Coordinates of C-alpha atoms in Angstrom, one line a residue:
X361 CA 0.0 0.0 0.0
X362 CA 1.3 3.5 -0.9
X363 CA 2.1 5.6 2.2
X364 CA -0.5 8.2 2.9
X365 CA -3.3 6.5 0.9
X366 CA -5.9 4.6 2.9
X367 CA -7.8 1.9 1.2
X368 CA -10.8 -0.3 2.1
X369 CA -12.1 -3.5 0.6
X370 CA -15.5 -3.2 -1.1
X371 CA -17.9 -5.4 -3.0
X372 CA -19.7 -8.5 -1.8
X373 CA -18.4 -11.5 0.0
X374 CA -19.0 -14.1 -2.7
X375 CA -16.6 -16.7 -1.4
X376 CA -12.9 -17.3 -0.8
X377 CA -10.5 -19.5 -2.7
X378 CA -7.4 -21.3 -1.7
X379 CA -5.4 -22.9 -4.5
X380 CA -3.4 -26.2 -4.3
X381 CA -0.2 -24.3 -3.4
X382 CA -2.2 -22.6 -0.5
X383 CA -2.0 -19.2 -2.2
X384 CA -5.2 -17.2 -1.8
X385 CA -7.2 -15.5 -4.5
X386 CA -9.9 -12.9 -3.9
X387 CA -11.9 -13.0 -7.1
X388 CA -15.0 -11.4 -5.5
X389 CA -13.2 -8.4 -4.0
X390 CA -12.0 -5.1 -5.2
X391 CA -10.0 -2.3 -3.6
X392 CA -11.6 1.1 -3.3
X393 CA -10.4 4.4 -1.8
X394 CA -12.1 5.1 1.5
X395 CA -13.5 8.4 0.3
X396 CA -15.5 6.5 -2.4
X397 CA -17.3 4.4 0.2
X398 CA -20.5 6.0 1.5
X399 CA -20.6 6.6 5.2
X400 CA -24.4 7.1 5.5
X401 CA -26.9 4.3 5.6
X402 CA -27.7 3.1 2.2
X403 CA -31.4 2.6 1.1
X404 CA -32.7 -0.9 1.2
X405 CA -33.7 -2.3 -2.2
X406 CA -37.2 -3.6 -2.5
X407 CA -36.3 -7.2 -3.4
X408 CA -33.4 -9.6 -4.0
X409 CA -33.2 -12.4 -6.5
X410 CA -32.2 -15.9 -5.8
X411 CA -31.2 -18.4 -8.5
X412 CA -31.5 -22.1 -7.5
X413 CA -29.6 -24.5 -9.7
X414 CA -30.3 -28.3 -9.9
X415 CA -29.0 -31.1 -12.1
X416 CA -31.6 -33.8 -12.0
X417 CA -35.3 -34.2 -12.7
X418 CA -36.0 -35.2 -9.1
X419 CA -34.3 -32.1 -7.8
X420 CA -36.2 -29.8 -10.3
X421 CA -39.5 -31.3 -9.4
X422 CA -38.9 -31.1 -5.6
X423 CA -37.8 -27.5 -5.9
X424 CA -40.7 -26.4 -7.9
X425 CA -43.1 -28.0 -5.4
X426 CA -41.3 -26.6 -2.3
X427 CA -41.1 -23.0 -3.6
X428 CA -44.5 -22.7 -5.2
X429 CA -46.2 -24.0 -2.0
X430 CA -45.0 -20.8 -0.5
X431 CA -45.5 -18.4 -3.4
X432 CA -48.7 -19.9 -4.9
X433 CA -47.3 -18.8 -8.3
X434 CA -48.0 -20.5 -11.6
X435 CA -44.8 -21.9 -13.2
X436 CA -43.3 -19.3 -15.6
X437 CA -40.7 -19.8 -18.2
X438 CA -38.1 -17.5 -19.6
X439 CA -36.0 -18.8 -22.5
X440 CA -32.4 -17.7 -22.7
X441 CA -30.2 -18.6 -25.6
X442 CA -29.2 -22.0 -24.2
X443 CA -31.3 -22.5 -21.0
X444 CA -34.8 -22.3 -19.7
X445 CA -35.3 -20.4 -16.5
X446 CA -38.3 -21.1 -14.3
X447 CA -39.8 -18.2 -12.4
X448 CA -41.3 -19.5 -9.2
X449 CA -42.6 -16.3 -7.6
X450 CA -41.7 -14.3 -4.5
X451 CA -41.1 -15.5 -0.9
X452 CA -40.7 -12.8 1.7
X453 CA -38.8 -10.1 -0.3
X454 CA -36.9 -12.5 -2.6
X455 CA -37.8 -13.4 -6.2
X456 CA -36.9 -17.1 -6.7
X457 CA -35.9 -18.5 -10.1
X458 CA -34.8 -22.0 -11.0
X459 CA -32.4 -23.4 -13.6
X460 CA -32.0 -27.1 -14.5
X461 CA -28.5 -27.9 -15.9
X462 CA -26.8 -31.1 -16.9
X463 CA -24.8 -33.2 -14.4
X464 CA -21.2 -32.5 -13.8
X465 CA -19.0 -29.8 -15.2
X466 CA -17.6 -30.9 -18.5
X467 CA -20.4 -30.8 -21.1
X468 CA -21.6 -27.6 -22.7
X469 CA -24.9 -27.6 -20.8
X470 CA -23.4 -28.7 -17.4
X471 CA -23.0 -26.6 -14.3
X472 CA -19.9 -24.6 -15.1
X473 CA -20.7 -23.3 -18.6
X474 CA -24.4 -23.0 -17.8
X475 CA -23.8 -21.0 -14.6
X476 CA -21.8 -18.4 -16.4
X477 CA -24.6 -17.6 -18.8
X478 CA -27.3 -17.8 -16.1
X479 CA -25.4 -15.2 -14.0
X480 CA -24.8 -12.9 -16.9
X481 CA -28.4 -12.9 -18.0
X482 CA -30.3 -13.2 -14.7
X483 CA -27.9 -11.2 -12.5
X484 CA -28.9 -12.9 -9.3
X485 CA -27.9 -11.7 -5.8
X486 CA -27.6 -15.3 -4.6
X487 CA -26.9 -18.6 -6.3
X488 CA -27.7 -21.9 -4.5
X489 CA -26.7 -25.2 -5.9
X490 CA -29.3 -27.6 -4.5
X491 CA -30.3 -31.2 -4.7
X492 CA -28.9 -34.7 -3.8
X493 CA -25.5 -36.1 -3.0
X494 CA -23.8 -39.1 -1.4
X495 CA -22.9 -39.0 2.2
X496 CA -19.6 -39.9 3.8
X497 CA -20.4 -39.8 7.5
X498 CA -22.9 -42.7 8.0
X499 CA -20.5 -44.2 10.5
X500 CA -19.6 -41.0 12.4
X501 CA -19.5 -41.7 16.1
X502 CA -20.8 -38.3 17.2
X503 CA -23.4 -37.4 14.5
X504 CA -24.1 -40.2 12.1
X505 CA -25.8 -39.3 8.9
X506 CA -29.0 -40.9 7.7
X507 CA -30.4 -41.0 4.2
X508 CA -32.3 -37.8 3.7
X509 CA -30.1 -35.7 5.9
X510 CA -29.3 -32.2 4.5
X511 CA -25.6 -31.2 4.0
X512 CA -24.5 -27.6 3.8
X513 CA -21.0 -27.2 2.4
X514 CA -18.8 -24.7 4.3
X515 CA -15.9 -25.7 2.0
X516 CA -15.7 -27.4 -1.4
X517 CA -12.6 -29.6 -2.1
X518 CA -11.8 -29.7 -5.8
X519 CA -10.5 -33.2 -5.9
X520 CA -10.5 -33.8 -9.7
X521 CA -7.5 -31.5 -10.3
X522 CA -4.5 -33.8 -9.5
X523 CA -0.9 -34.5 -10.3
X524 CA 0.2 -38.1 -10.6
X525 CA 3.9 -38.8 -10.5
X526 CA 4.4 -42.0 -8.5
X527 CA 1.9 -40.6 -6.0
X528 CA -1.2 -38.6 -6.2
X529 CA -1.0 -34.9 -5.3
X530 CA -4.0 -32.7 -5.0
X531 CA -3.7 -29.4 -7.0
X532 CA -7.3 -28.2 -6.9
X533 CA -7.3 -26.8 -3.4
X534 CA -10.5 -25.7 -1.7
X535 CA -13.0 -22.9 -2.2
X536 CA -15.3 -21.4 0.5
X537 CA -18.9 -20.5 -0.1
X538 CA -20.4 -17.2 0.8
X539 CA -20.1 -16.4 4.5
X540 CA -23.5 -14.6 4.3
X541 CA -25.3 -17.7 3.0
X542 CA -23.6 -20.0 5.5
X543 CA -24.8 -17.7 8.2
X544 CA -28.4 -17.8 6.9
X545 CA -28.4 -21.6 6.6
X546 CA -27.0 -22.0 10.1
X547 CA -29.8 -19.7 11.4
X548 CA -32.4 -21.6 9.4
X549 CA -31.4 -24.9 10.9
X550 CA -32.6 -23.7 14.3
X551 CA -36.3 -23.9 13.5
X552 CA -36.6 -25.9 10.3
X553 CA -39.4 -28.4 10.9
X554 CA -38.1 -30.8 8.4
X555 CA -37.8 -34.6 9.1
X556 CA -34.0 -34.6 8.7
X557 CA -30.8 -33.4 10.4
X558 CA -28.7 -30.6 8.9
X559 CA -24.9 -31.2 8.8
X560 CA -22.5 -28.4 7.9
X561 CA -19.0 -29.2 6.8
X562 CA -16.6 -29.8 3.8
X563 CA -17.8 -31.5 0.7
X564 CA -15.8 -33.0 -2.2
X565 CA -16.7 -32.2 -5.8
X566 CA -15.6 -33.8 -9.1
X567 CA -17.4 -34.7 -12.3
X568 CA -17.7 -38.4 -11.3
X569 CA -20.8 -40.4 -10.5
X570 CA -19.5 -42.4 -7.5
X571 CA -20.9 -45.9 -7.2
X572 CA -18.0 -47.9 -5.8
X573 CA -17.2 -48.8 -2.2
X574 CA -13.5 -49.0 -3.0
X575 CA -13.4 -45.5 -4.5
X576 CA -15.5 -44.1 -1.7
X577 CA -13.0 -45.5 0.8
X578 CA -10.2 -43.7 -1.0
X579 CA -12.1 -40.4 -0.8
X580 CA -12.7 -41.0 2.9
X581 CA -9.0 -41.7 3.5
X582 CA -7.8 -38.7 1.5
X583 CA -10.5 -36.3 3.0
X584 CA -11.5 -37.7 6.4
X585 CA -13.3 -34.5 7.3
X586 CA -15.5 -34.4 4.2
X587 CA -19.2 -35.0 5.0
X588 CA -20.4 -35.7 1.4
X589 CA -19.6 -35.6 -2.3
X590 CA -21.3 -34.2 -5.4
X591 CA -20.6 -33.3 -9.1
X592 CA -21.5 -29.7 -9.8
X593 CA -20.0 -27.3 -7.2
X594 CA -16.6 -27.2 -8.9
X595 CA -18.2 -25.5 -11.9
X596 CA -20.7 -23.4 -10.0
X597 CA -18.2 -21.7 -7.8
X598 CA -15.9 -20.5 -10.6
X599 CA -18.8 -18.7 -12.4
X600 CA -20.1 -17.2 -9.1
X601 CA -16.7 -15.9 -8.1
X602 CA -16.2 -14.3 -11.5
X603 CA -19.7 -12.9 -11.4
X604 CA -19.4 -11.7 -7.8
X605 CA -22.4 -13.6 -6.7
X606 CA -23.0 -15.0 -3.3
X607 CA -23.1 -18.8 -3.6
X608 CA -23.6 -22.0 -1.5
X609 CA -24.2 -25.7 -1.9
X610 CA -27.1 -27.4 -0.1
X611 CA -27.7 -31.1 -0.9
X612 CA -29.2 -34.1 0.9
X613 CA -27.9 -37.6 1.2
X614 CA -29.6 -40.0 -1.2
X615 CA -27.0 -42.8 -1.0
X616 CA -23.5 -43.6 0.3
X617 CA -21.6 -43.7 -3.0
X618 CA -21.9 -47.4 -3.5
X619 CA -24.7 -49.9 -4.2
X620 CA -26.8 -47.0 -5.5
X621 CA -30.6 -47.2 -5.8
X622 CA -33.1 -44.5 -6.5
X623 CA -35.2 -45.3 -3.4
X624 CA -34.1 -42.3 -1.3
X625 CA -33.7 -39.7 -4.1
X626 CA -37.2 -38.2 -3.8
X627 CA -36.9 -37.9 0.0
X628 CA -33.5 -36.3 -0.2
X629 CA -34.5 -33.9 -2.9
X630 CA -37.6 -32.9 -1.0
X631 CA -35.6 -32.3 2.2
X632 CA -33.0 -30.1 0.5
X633 CA -35.7 -28.1 -1.3
X634 CA -37.7 -27.7 1.9
X635 CA -34.7 -26.5 3.8
X636 CA -33.8 -23.9 1.2
X637 CA -37.4 -22.7 1.0
X638 CA -37.6 -22.3 4.8
X639 CA -34.4 -20.2 4.8
X640 CA -35.9 -17.9 2.2
X641 CA -39.3 -17.8 4.0
X642 CA -37.8 -16.5 7.2
X643 CA -36.2 -13.6 5.4
X644 CA -32.7 -15.0 5.0
X645 CA -32.2 -13.6 1.5
X646 CA -34.1 -10.3 1.9
X647 CA -32.2 -7.2 1.2
X648 CA -30.5 -5.7 4.2
X649 CA -29.3 -2.2 5.1
X650 CA -25.6 -1.7 4.3
X651 CA -23.8 0.8 6.5

């Protein structure tokens, strides 16, 4: 910093990044002179906009049901160049929209490429990746998971980016979702009347549909603190960071990453959607006064 010039960090807290070499990156922050930052209370906007992103039909259907039960709105569609956006109405002071993308991060309509266009066109204040995942703590001594339990990621470990030279070395590092959204989901867990437990902790993300006990055991050994795994967050976070959008991941356990069946998918999808809807209903995404 140049002597005699005071600076302050501005913009939103969209999430933090730590790369594989442990160097930080602050893609959501910008530096502004103190004199450019207003000192008076800023007016509150009338509404905020939330974009919910899902990657499976069961997740889409559960989300539409959970949100429209609160809004009473008819399903509306907006066609972008590559994606359909579903307008689900307003809860509290938040307009809720939904986008259904393809699984993973590597195809043109998957989470990464899709999220970039969706953010550019919709300009949401919040992006929540929601749906189903596999759990990694069914045998936890203190707080064992059950199928249907909701997982909120406070860290995403990017496990697909690796170096292999005699041994496997992680190079993806970890990314941290929005502190604001994590706070809102912690608060919502206090009085959510859902039938499942909410767990908050690290999750792993890679574009791999895991259905192998041996592979799951490797993940548990490499990332013993991880509470679950999923396929889309690695793409969502990058678009959110570049777009300066608050983001988070909320998914519920539908299996354990081996011997997969579809039996618990509906329950898990319903629980994740219900928990997100509850957080919005109690005002978690409403605009707040910035001082």
